[in-house]
mmCIF file of N, CA, C and O in Angstrom:
data_model
loop_
_atom_site.group_PDB
_atom_site.id
_atom_site.type_symbol
_atom_site.label_atom_id
_atom_site.label_comp_id
_atom_site.label_asym_id
_atom_site.label_seq_id
_atom_site.Cartn_x
_atom_site.Cartn_y
_atom_site.Cartn_z
ATOM 1 N N LEU A 1 31.679 3.146 -4.117
ATOM 2 C CA LEU A 1 32.786 3.622 -5.295
ATOM 3 C C LEU A 1 34.030 3.265 -4.735
ATOM 4 O O LEU A 1 34.244 3.089 -3.704
ATOM 5 N N ASP A 2 34.943 2.774 -5.608
ATOM 6 C CA ASP A 2 36.298 2.280 -5.336
ATOM 7 C C ASP A 2 36.990 3.363 -4.650
ATOM 8 O O ASP A 2 37.903 3.104 -4.003
ATOM 9 N N MET A 3 36.630 4.614 -4.731
ATOM 10 C CA MET A 3 37.440 5.715 -4.138
ATOM 11 C C MET A 3 37.426 5.593 -2.565
ATOM 12 O O MET A 3 38.477 5.691 -1.897
ATOM 13 N N ASP A 4 36.276 5.041 -2.110
ATOM 14 C CA ASP A 4 36.151 4.746 -0.611
ATOM 15 C C ASP A 4 37.149 3.755 -0.004
ATOM 16 O O ASP A 4 37.680 3.989 0.881
ATOM 17 N N ALA A 5 37.419 2.736 -0.836
ATOM 18 C CA ALA A 5 38.346 1.751 -0.660
ATOM 19 C C ALA A 5 39.830 2.314 -0.368
ATOM 20 O O ALA A 5 40.747 1.774 0.377
ATOM 21 N N HIS A 6 39.996 3.398 -0.969
ATOM 22 C CA HIS A 6 41.397 4.108 -1.054
ATOM 23 C C HIS A 6 41.371 5.194 -0.040
ATOM 24 O O HIS A 6 42.456 5.886 0.111
ATOM 25 N N GLY A 7 40.300 5.354 0.755
ATOM 26 C CA GLY A 7 40.272 6.490 1.747
ATOM 27 C C GLY A 7 39.912 7.693 1.233
ATOM 28 O O GLY A 7 40.240 8.764 1.858
ATOM 29 N N ILE A 8 39.502 7.871 -0.038
ATOM 30 C CA ILE A 8 39.204 8.919 -0.530
ATOM 31 C C ILE A 8 37.657 9.240 -0.764
ATOM 32 O O ILE A 8 37.017 8.441 -1.268
ATOM 33 N N ALA A 9 37.195 10.338 0.040
ATOM 34 C CA ALA A 9 35.689 10.632 -0.197
ATOM 35 C C ALA A 9 35.379 11.065 -1.429
ATOM 36 O O ALA A 9 35.938 12.022 -1.873
ATOM 37 N N PRO A 10 34.370 10.590 -2.157
ATOM 38 C CA PRO A 10 33.931 11.070 -3.373
ATOM 39 C C PRO A 10 33.432 12.415 -3.398
ATOM 40 O O PRO A 10 32.510 12.534 -2.443
ATOM 41 N N SER A 11 33.579 13.294 -4.325
ATOM 42 C CA SER A 11 32.805 14.621 -4.198
ATOM 43 C C SER A 11 31.418 14.431 -4.553
ATOM 44 O O SER A 11 31.115 13.407 -5.248
ATOM 45 N N ARG A 12 30.714 15.452 -4.359
ATOM 46 C CA ARG A 12 29.234 15.472 -4.692
ATOM 47 C C ARG A 12 29.215 15.435 -6.196
ATOM 48 O O ARG A 12 28.350 14.653 -6.615
ATOM 49 N N ARG A 13 30.141 15.894 -6.875
ATOM 50 C CA ARG A 13 30.121 15.889 -8.506
ATOM 51 C C ARG A 13 30.172 14.557 -8.949
ATOM 52 O O ARG A 13 29.679 14.076 -9.897
ATOM 53 N N ILE A 14 31.277 13.707 -8.293
ATOM 54 C CA ILE A 14 31.475 12.408 -8.786
ATOM 55 C C ILE A 14 30.257 11.509 -8.386
ATOM 56 O O ILE A 14 29.758 10.720 -9.174
ATOM 57 N N VAL A 15 29.668 11.739 -7.305
ATOM 58 C CA VAL A 15 28.475 10.918 -6.909
ATOM 59 C C VAL A 15 27.381 11.278 -7.925
ATOM 60 O O VAL A 15 26.580 10.411 -8.425
ATOM 61 N N LEU A 16 27.151 12.627 -8.188
ATOM 62 C CA LEU A 16 26.099 12.961 -9.327
ATOM 63 C C LEU A 16 26.445 12.184 -10.520
ATOM 64 O O LEU A 16 25.463 11.741 -11.177
ATOM 65 N N GLU A 17 27.578 12.285 -11.061
ATOM 66 C CA GLU A 17 27.794 11.516 -12.324
ATOM 67 C C GLU A 17 27.665 10.102 -12.270
ATOM 68 O O GLU A 17 27.041 9.562 -13.176
ATOM 69 N N TYR A 18 27.994 9.452 -11.200
ATOM 70 C CA TYR A 18 27.975 8.088 -11.111
ATOM 71 C C TYR A 18 26.640 7.759 -10.949
ATOM 72 O O TYR A 18 26.032 6.796 -11.632
ATOM 73 N N VAL A 19 25.762 8.359 -10.080
ATOM 74 C CA VAL A 19 24.293 8.160 -10.003
ATOM 75 C C VAL A 19 23.547 8.406 -11.300
ATOM 76 O O VAL A 19 22.671 7.529 -11.562
ATOM 77 N N THR A 20 23.922 9.285 -11.967
ATOM 78 C CA THR A 20 23.196 9.562 -13.285
ATOM 79 C C THR A 20 23.527 8.473 -14.299
ATOM 80 O O THR A 20 22.392 7.973 -14.971
ATOM 81 N N LEU A 21 24.781 8.020 -14.338
ATOM 82 C CA LEU A 21 25.049 6.942 -15.192
ATOM 83 C C LEU A 21 24.401 5.538 -14.819
ATOM 84 O O LEU A 21 23.798 4.891 -15.618
ATOM 85 N N LEU A 22 24.297 5.391 -13.338
ATOM 86 C CA LEU A 22 23.471 4.149 -13.026
ATOM 87 C C LEU A 22 22.103 4.222 -13.322
ATOM 88 O O LEU A 22 21.510 3.279 -13.765
ATOM 89 N N CYS A 23 21.488 5.491 -13.219
ATOM 90 C CA CYS A 23 20.023 5.556 -13.418
ATOM 91 C C CYS A 23 19.696 5.242 -15.103
ATOM 92 O O CYS A 23 18.730 4.666 -15.461
ATOM 93 N N GLU A 24 20.685 5.880 -15.767
ATOM 94 C CA GLU A 24 20.485 5.671 -17.190
ATOM 95 C C GLU A 24 20.774 4.283 -17.774
ATOM 96 O O GLU A 24 19.947 3.839 -18.695
ATOM 97 N N LEU A 25 21.536 3.492 -17.004
ATOM 98 C CA LEU A 25 21.639 2.096 -17.279
ATOM 99 C C LEU A 25 20.503 1.324 -16.657
ATOM 100 O O LEU A 25 20.532 -0.010 -16.773
ATOM 101 N N GLY A 26 19.602 1.863 -15.930
ATOM 102 C CA GLY A 26 18.446 1.223 -15.219
ATOM 103 C C GLY A 26 18.764 0.633 -13.917
ATOM 104 O O GLY A 26 18.106 -0.333 -13.427
ATOM 105 N N GLU A 27 19.982 1.015 -13.381
ATOM 106 C CA GLU A 27 20.494 0.463 -12.167
ATOM 107 C C GLU A 27 20.090 1.291 -10.989
ATOM 108 O O GLU A 27 20.932 1.871 -10.090
ATOM 109 N N VAL A 28 18.694 1.423 -10.851
ATOM 110 C CA VAL A 28 18.075 2.262 -9.782
ATOM 111 C C VAL A 28 18.437 1.861 -8.541
ATOM 112 O O VAL A 28 18.562 2.727 -7.516
ATOM 113 N N GLU A 29 18.481 0.602 -8.242
ATOM 114 C CA GLU A 29 18.765 0.107 -6.714
ATOM 115 C C GLU A 29 20.022 0.441 -6.446
ATOM 116 O O GLU A 29 20.312 0.760 -5.386
ATOM 117 N N THR A 30 21.111 0.292 -7.404
ATOM 118 C CA THR A 30 22.440 0.684 -6.968
ATOM 119 C C THR A 30 22.595 1.998 -6.703
ATOM 120 O O THR A 30 23.317 2.548 -5.807
ATOM 121 N N ALA A 31 22.002 2.785 -7.647
ATOM 122 C CA ALA A 31 22.104 4.263 -7.439
ATOM 123 C C ALA A 31 21.365 4.728 -6.044
ATOM 124 O O ALA A 31 22.005 5.607 -5.463
ATOM 125 N N THR A 32 20.410 4.029 -5.706
ATOM 126 C CA THR A 32 19.752 4.481 -4.373
ATOM 127 C C THR A 32 20.760 4.006 -3.253
ATOM 128 O O THR A 32 20.610 4.782 -2.387
ATOM 129 N N LYS A 33 21.343 2.837 -3.488
ATOM 130 C CA LYS A 33 22.273 2.450 -2.333
ATOM 131 C C LYS A 33 23.506 3.461 -2.230
ATOM 132 O O LYS A 33 23.777 3.757 -1.128
ATOM 133 N N VAL A 34 23.925 3.974 -3.264
ATOM 134 C CA VAL A 34 24.894 5.010 -3.412
ATOM 135 C C VAL A 34 24.432 6.136 -2.580
ATOM 136 O O VAL A 34 25.116 6.635 -1.678
ATOM 137 N N VAL A 35 23.250 6.666 -2.874
ATOM 138 C CA VAL A 35 22.791 8.015 -2.254
ATOM 139 C C VAL A 35 22.608 7.622 -0.726
ATOM 140 O O VAL A 35 23.036 8.648 0.137
ATOM 141 N N MET A 36 21.729 6.659 -0.463
ATOM 142 C CA MET A 36 21.446 6.323 1.077
ATOM 143 C C MET A 36 22.772 6.128 1.892
ATOM 144 O O MET A 36 22.860 6.666 2.864
ATOM 145 N N GLY A 37 23.664 5.419 1.338
ATOM 146 C CA GLY A 37 25.012 5.116 1.975
ATOM 147 C C GLY A 37 25.828 6.447 2.199
ATOM 148 O O GLY A 37 26.151 6.582 3.306
ATOM 149 N N THR A 38 25.643 7.396 1.066
ATOM 150 C CA THR A 38 26.311 8.695 1.392
ATOM 151 C C THR A 38 25.853 9.450 2.573
ATOM 152 O O THR A 38 26.253 9.919 3.367
ATOM 153 N N LEU A 39 24.423 9.359 2.423
ATOM 154 C CA LEU A 39 23.654 10.149 3.483
ATOM 155 C C LEU A 39 23.931 9.598 4.798
ATOM 156 O O LEU A 39 23.941 10.422 5.841
ATOM 157 N N GLU A 40 23.870 8.145 5.021
ATOM 158 C CA GLU A 40 24.155 7.540 6.330
ATOM 159 C C GLU A 40 25.469 7.853 6.805
ATOM 160 O O GLU A 40 25.638 7.915 7.962
ATOM 161 N N ASN A 41 26.459 8.241 6.057
ATOM 162 C CA ASN A 41 27.861 8.362 6.484
ATOM 163 C C ASN A 41 28.075 9.971 6.473
ATOM 164 O O ASN A 41 29.221 10.456 6.477
ATOM 165 N N ASP A 42 26.930 10.690 6.737
ATOM 166 C CA ASP A 42 26.979 12.150 6.783
ATOM 167 C C ASP A 42 27.690 12.846 5.827
ATOM 168 O O ASP A 42 28.057 13.817 5.944
ATOM 169 N N GLY A 43 27.518 12.246 4.571
ATOM 170 C CA GLY A 43 28.029 12.952 3.404
ATOM 171 C C GLY A 43 26.923 13.863 2.653
ATOM 172 O O GLY A 43 25.719 13.739 2.959
ATOM 173 N N LEU A 44 27.656 14.883 2.091
ATOM 174 C CA LEU A 44 26.721 15.795 1.383
ATOM 175 C C LEU A 44 26.243 15.155 -0.051
ATOM 176 O O LEU A 44 27.035 14.682 -0.778
ATOM 177 N N VAL A 45 24.903 15.144 -0.269
ATOM 178 C CA VAL A 45 24.441 14.811 -1.535
ATOM 179 C C VAL A 45 23.844 15.908 -2.173
ATOM 180 O O VAL A 45 22.933 16.557 -1.661
ATOM 181 N N ASP A 46 24.196 16.244 -3.468
ATOM 182 C CA ASP A 46 23.706 17.394 -4.238
ATOM 183 C C ASP A 46 22.158 17.200 -4.460
ATOM 184 O O ASP A 46 21.720 16.180 -4.661
ATOM 185 N N ASN A 47 21.310 18.238 -4.432
ATOM 186 C CA ASN A 47 19.944 18.144 -4.606
ATOM 187 C C ASN A 47 19.792 17.630 -6.234
ATOM 188 O O ASN A 47 18.636 17.004 -6.367
ATOM 189 N N ARG A 48 20.601 17.907 -7.187
ATOM 190 C CA ARG A 48 20.359 17.177 -8.438
ATOM 191 C C ARG A 48 20.460 15.739 -8.422
ATOM 192 O O ARG A 48 19.793 15.040 -9.065
ATOM 193 N N THR A 49 21.460 15.265 -7.515
ATOM 194 C CA THR A 49 21.385 13.696 -7.288
ATOM 195 C C THR A 49 20.241 13.198 -6.642
ATOM 196 O O THR A 49 19.723 12.215 -7.183
ATOM 197 N N LEU A 50 19.805 13.683 -5.733
ATOM 198 C CA LEU A 50 18.551 13.385 -4.954
ATOM 199 C C LEU A 50 17.287 13.408 -5.923
ATOM 200 O O LEU A 50 16.595 12.449 -5.993
ATOM 201 N N TYR A 51 17.204 14.478 -6.669
ATOM 202 C CA TYR A 51 16.202 14.621 -7.665
ATOM 203 C C TYR A 51 16.243 13.481 -8.580
ATOM 204 O O TYR A 51 15.247 12.732 -8.898
ATOM 205 N N ARG A 52 17.478 13.078 -9.193
ATOM 206 C CA ARG A 52 17.655 12.194 -10.165
ATOM 207 C C ARG A 52 17.058 10.787 -9.579
ATOM 208 O O ARG A 52 16.478 9.939 -10.234
ATOM 209 N N VAL A 53 17.561 10.376 -8.313
ATOM 210 C CA VAL A 53 17.247 9.071 -7.820
ATOM 211 C C VAL A 53 15.876 9.054 -7.410
ATOM 212 O O VAL A 53 15.234 7.928 -7.567
ATOM 213 N N ALA A 54 15.208 10.131 -6.827
ATOM 214 C CA ALA A 54 13.820 10.147 -6.406
ATOM 215 C C ALA A 54 12.990 9.834 -7.678
ATOM 216 O O ALA A 54 12.079 9.073 -7.669
ATOM 217 N N VAL A 55 13.184 10.616 -8.744
ATOM 218 C CA VAL A 55 12.379 10.405 -9.913
ATOM 219 C C VAL A 55 12.509 9.043 -10.566
ATOM 220 O O VAL A 55 11.674 8.372 -10.908
ATOM 221 N N ALA A 56 13.854 8.495 -10.478
ATOM 222 C CA ALA A 56 14.088 7.102 -11.081
ATOM 223 C C ALA A 56 13.194 6.135 -10.082
ATOM 224 O O ALA A 56 12.752 5.176 -10.772
ATOM 225 N N ASN A 57 13.253 6.282 -8.825
ATOM 226 C CA ASN A 57 12.530 5.149 -8.010
ATOM 227 C C ASN A 57 10.981 5.371 -8.238
ATOM 228 O O ASN A 57 10.293 4.434 -8.346
ATOM 229 N N ALA A 58 10.676 6.626 -8.370
ATOM 230 C CA ALA A 58 9.143 6.885 -8.766
ATOM 231 C C ALA A 58 8.801 6.197 -9.941
ATOM 232 O O ALA A 58 7.682 5.547 -10.200
ATOM 233 N N LYS A 59 9.459 6.371 -11.061
ATOM 234 C CA LYS A 59 9.372 5.642 -12.355
ATOM 235 C C LYS A 59 9.384 4.203 -12.271
ATOM 236 O O LYS A 59 8.601 3.610 -12.977
ATOM 237 N N ALA A 60 10.070 3.748 -11.319
ATOM 238 C CA ALA A 60 10.276 2.160 -11.137
ATOM 239 C C ALA A 60 8.979 1.697 -10.265
ATOM 240 O O ALA A 60 8.986 0.547 -10.040
ATOM 241 N N GLY A 61 8.312 2.643 -9.850
ATOM 242 C CA GLY A 61 6.995 2.320 -8.992
ATOM 243 C C GLY A 61 7.158 2.400 -7.575
ATOM 244 O O GLY A 61 6.322 1.974 -6.834
ATOM 245 N N ASP A 62 8.311 2.864 -7.043
ATOM 246 C CA ASP A 62 8.478 2.896 -5.472
ATOM 247 C C ASP A 62 8.309 4.389 -5.053
ATOM 248 O O ASP A 62 9.292 4.998 -4.915
ATOM 249 N N ILE A 63 6.936 4.818 -5.176
ATOM 250 C CA ILE A 63 6.724 6.311 -4.765
ATOM 251 C C ILE A 63 7.133 6.757 -3.416
ATOM 252 O O ILE A 63 7.769 7.659 -3.076
ATOM 253 N N ALA A 64 6.981 5.659 -2.389
ATOM 254 C CA ALA A 64 7.317 5.968 -0.979
ATOM 255 C C ALA A 64 8.734 6.182 -0.911
ATOM 256 O O ALA A 64 9.242 7.172 -0.216
ATOM 257 N N LEU A 65 9.674 5.395 -1.434
ATOM 258 C CA LEU A 65 11.088 5.513 -1.436
ATOM 259 C C LEU A 65 11.357 6.918 -1.987
ATOM 260 O O LEU A 65 12.213 7.564 -1.775
ATOM 261 N N ALA A 66 10.785 7.121 -3.121
ATOM 262 C CA ALA A 66 11.037 8.376 -3.986
ATOM 263 C C ALA A 66 10.868 9.573 -3.062
ATOM 264 O O ALA A 66 11.579 10.539 -3.125
ATOM 265 N N LYS A 67 9.694 9.504 -2.330
ATOM 266 C CA LYS A 67 9.414 10.676 -1.460
ATOM 267 C C LYS A 67 10.407 10.748 -0.391
ATOM 268 O O LYS A 67 10.789 11.839 0.126
ATOM 269 N N GLN A 68 10.811 9.682 0.099
ATOM 270 C CA GLN A 68 11.740 9.638 1.297
ATOM 271 C C GLN A 68 13.175 10.196 0.857
ATOM 272 O O GLN A 68 13.747 11.167 1.550
ATOM 273 N N ILE A 69 13.699 9.968 -0.270
ATOM 274 C CA ILE A 69 14.787 10.396 -0.935
ATOM 275 C C ILE A 69 14.657 11.923 -1.054
ATOM 276 O O ILE A 69 15.426 12.723 -0.777
ATOM 277 N N ALA A 70 13.439 12.482 -1.742
ATOM 278 C CA ALA A 70 13.215 13.867 -1.959
ATOM 279 C C ALA A 70 13.186 14.668 -0.533
ATOM 280 O O ALA A 70 13.571 15.696 -0.551
ATOM 281 N N SER A 71 12.911 13.875 0.410
ATOM 282 C CA SER A 71 12.972 14.573 1.800
ATOM 283 C C SER A 71 14.287 15.222 2.276
ATOM 284 O O SER A 71 14.396 15.866 3.180
ATOM 285 N N HIS A 72 15.290 14.578 1.590
ATOM 286 C CA HIS A 72 16.532 14.830 1.954
ATOM 287 C C HIS A 72 17.199 16.146 1.298
ATOM 288 O O HIS A 72 18.352 16.489 1.502
ATOM 289 N N THR A 73 16.510 16.657 0.348
ATOM 290 C CA THR A 73 16.897 17.949 -0.343
ATOM 291 C C THR A 73 17.145 19.054 0.661
ATOM 292 O O THR A 73 16.464 19.060 1.709
ATOM 293 N N SER A 74 18.110 19.912 0.420
ATOM 294 C CA SER A 74 18.282 21.055 1.346
ATOM 295 C C SER A 74 17.333 22.020 1.495
ATOM 296 O O SER A 74 17.288 22.906 2.304
ATOM 297 N N GLU A 75 16.504 22.023 0.453
ATOM 298 C CA GLU A 75 15.390 22.925 0.418
ATOM 299 C C GLU A 75 14.157 22.256 -0.427
ATOM 300 O O GLU A 75 14.369 21.325 -1.154
ATOM 301 N N HIS A 76 13.052 22.878 -0.154
ATOM 302 C CA HIS A 76 11.762 22.167 -0.998
ATOM 303 C C HIS A 76 11.987 22.741 -2.410
ATOM 304 O O HIS A 76 12.263 23.763 -2.817
ATOM 305 N N ILE A 77 11.834 21.645 -3.223
ATOM 306 C CA ILE A 77 11.888 21.726 -4.770
ATOM 307 C C ILE A 77 10.604 21.507 -5.308
ATOM 308 O O ILE A 77 10.120 20.381 -5.407
ATOM 309 N N SER A 78 9.841 22.615 -5.617
ATOM 310 C CA SER A 78 8.474 22.366 -6.070
ATOM 311 C C SER A 78 8.234 21.668 -7.423
ATOM 312 O O SER A 78 7.483 20.781 -7.580
ATOM 313 N N GLY A 79 9.373 21.778 -8.270
ATOM 314 C CA GLY A 79 9.425 20.906 -9.534
ATOM 315 C C GLY A 79 9.510 19.355 -9.195
ATOM 316 O O GLY A 79 8.890 18.566 -9.849
ATOM 317 N N LEU A 80 10.195 19.181 -8.134
ATOM 318 C CA LEU A 80 10.352 17.555 -7.879
ATOM 319 C C LEU A 80 9.198 17.148 -7.173
ATOM 320 O O LEU A 80 8.660 16.130 -7.481
ATOM 321 N N SER A 81 8.450 17.827 -6.365
ATOM 322 C CA SER A 81 7.253 17.540 -5.757
ATOM 323 C C SER A 81 6.048 17.279 -6.873
ATOM 324 O O SER A 81 5.398 16.380 -6.833
ATOM 325 N N ARG A 82 6.164 18.152 -7.805
ATOM 326 C CA ARG A 82 5.109 18.149 -8.868
ATOM 327 C C ARG A 82 5.335 16.892 -9.722
ATOM 328 O O ARG A 82 4.504 16.118 -10.159
ATOM 329 N N ARG A 83 6.682 16.770 -10.133
ATOM 330 C CA ARG A 83 7.055 15.599 -10.873
ATOM 331 C C ARG A 83 6.689 14.123 -10.302
ATOM 332 O O ARG A 83 6.163 13.210 -10.994
ATOM 333 N N LEU A 84 6.823 14.034 -8.923
ATOM 334 C CA LEU A 84 6.447 12.787 -8.194
ATOM 335 C C LEU A 84 4.997 12.557 -8.160
ATOM 336 O O LEU A 84 4.554 11.473 -8.415
ATOM 337 N N GLU A 85 4.200 13.768 -8.020
ATOM 338 C CA GLU A 85 2.882 13.703 -7.908
ATOM 339 C C GLU A 85 2.320 13.304 -9.285
ATOM 340 O O GLU A 85 1.452 12.271 -9.410
ATOM 341 N N ASN A 86 3.017 13.798 -10.403
ATOM 342 C CA ASN A 86 2.542 13.233 -11.822
ATOM 343 C C ASN A 86 2.822 11.878 -12.006
ATOM 344 O O ASN A 86 1.837 11.144 -12.630
ATOM 345 N N ILE A 87 3.946 11.329 -11.720
ATOM 346 C CA ILE A 87 4.222 9.927 -11.807
ATOM 347 C C ILE A 87 3.342 9.100 -11.030
ATOM 348 O O ILE A 87 2.868 7.992 -11.442
ATOM 349 N N GLU A 88 3.109 9.426 -9.665
ATOM 350 C CA GLU A 88 2.135 8.764 -8.916
ATOM 351 C C GLU A 88 0.772 8.742 -9.527
ATOM 352 O O GLU A 88 0.145 7.607 -9.381
ATOM 353 N N LYS A 89 0.384 9.615 -10.060
ATOM 354 C CA LYS A 89 -1.053 9.777 -10.799
ATOM 355 C C LYS A 89 -0.960 8.546 -11.785
ATOM 356 O O LYS A 89 -1.960 8.046 -11.988
ATOM 357 N N GLN A 90 0.062 8.435 -12.526
ATOM 358 C CA GLN A 90 0.220 7.537 -13.657
ATOM 359 C C GLN A 90 0.013 6.094 -13.083
ATOM 360 O O GLN A 90 -0.758 5.283 -13.661
ATOM 361 N N PHE A 91 0.684 5.783 -12.075
ATOM 362 C CA PHE A 91 0.530 4.533 -11.394
ATOM 363 C C PHE A 91 -0.779 4.285 -10.877
ATOM 364 O O PHE A 91 -1.335 3.203 -10.794
ATOM 365 N N ASN A 92 -1.497 5.333 -10.290
ATOM 366 C CA ASN A 92 -2.750 5.020 -9.572
ATOM 367 C C ASN A 92 -3.904 5.268 -10.572
ATOM 368 O O ASN A 92 -5.013 5.133 -10.192
ATOM 369 N N ARG A 93 -3.691 5.393 -11.849
ATOM 370 C CA ARG A 93 -4.736 5.667 -12.866
ATOM 371 C C ARG A 93 -5.449 4.308 -13.086
ATOM 372 O O ARG A 93 -4.726 3.242 -13.263
ATOM 373 N N PRO A 94 -6.809 4.367 -12.930
ATOM 374 C CA PRO A 94 -7.410 2.985 -12.990
ATOM 375 C C PRO A 94 -7.422 2.432 -14.499
ATOM 376 O O PRO A 94 -7.354 3.081 -15.409
ATOM 377 N N PHE A 95 -7.286 1.109 -14.603
ATOM 378 C CA PHE A 95 -7.197 0.500 -15.805
ATOM 379 C C PHE A 95 -8.473 0.455 -16.310
ATOM 380 O O PHE A 95 -9.513 -0.035 -15.901
ATOM 381 N N VAL A 96 -8.563 0.800 -17.739
ATOM 382 C CA VAL A 96 -9.690 0.783 -18.503
ATOM 383 C C VAL A 96 -9.490 -0.058 -19.723
ATOM 384 O O VAL A 96 -8.586 0.052 -20.420
ATOM 385 N N ALA A 97 -10.283 -1.286 -19.691
ATOM 386 C CA ALA A 97 -10.196 -2.185 -20.819
ATOM 387 C C ALA A 97 -10.762 -1.689 -22.215
ATOM 388 O O ALA A 97 -11.780 -0.967 -21.983
ATOM 389 N N GLU A 98 -10.147 -2.028 -23.179
ATOM 390 C CA GLU A 98 -10.677 -1.380 -24.456
ATOM 391 C C GLU A 98 -11.847 -2.220 -24.743
ATOM 392 O O GLU A 98 -12.107 -3.395 -24.379
ATOM 393 N N GLU A 99 -12.945 -1.572 -25.377
ATOM 394 C CA GLU A 99 -14.295 -2.249 -25.748
ATOM 395 C C GLU A 99 -13.907 -3.127 -26.835
ATOM 396 O O GLU A 99 -13.173 -2.734 -27.816
ATOM 397 N N ARG A 100 -14.737 -4.278 -26.828
ATOM 398 C CA ARG A 100 -14.564 -5.207 -27.809
ATOM 399 C C ARG A 100 -15.707 -4.678 -29.012
ATOM 400 O O ARG A 100 -16.543 -4.317 -28.719
ATOM 401 N N ARG A 101 -15.233 -4.931 -30.233
ATOM 402 C CA ARG A 101 -16.102 -4.622 -31.347
ATOM 403 C C ARG A 101 -16.857 -5.661 -31.828
ATOM 404 O O ARG A 101 -16.543 -6.801 -31.714
#
């Protein structure tokens, strides 16, 4: 975020809004970098932000990264765990070819 360049730490709300926008635009990798960078710099990341980025990564096929991001929530969020499990099941579903007539 440009705020960093000016020595201003972005608030959790700003990070949430920015990450939400990035995910909606399909910029999951950038959203993930923002979250991971904030966490690495001892910044606080809202659970809603972690949820958003974890689900976006799962939908993009990176279940392992989604689970890693989810592990940073301040408490266990059963809805997030179920959501990731459901997405993972979709990716692990065996392919069934349509029968030819």
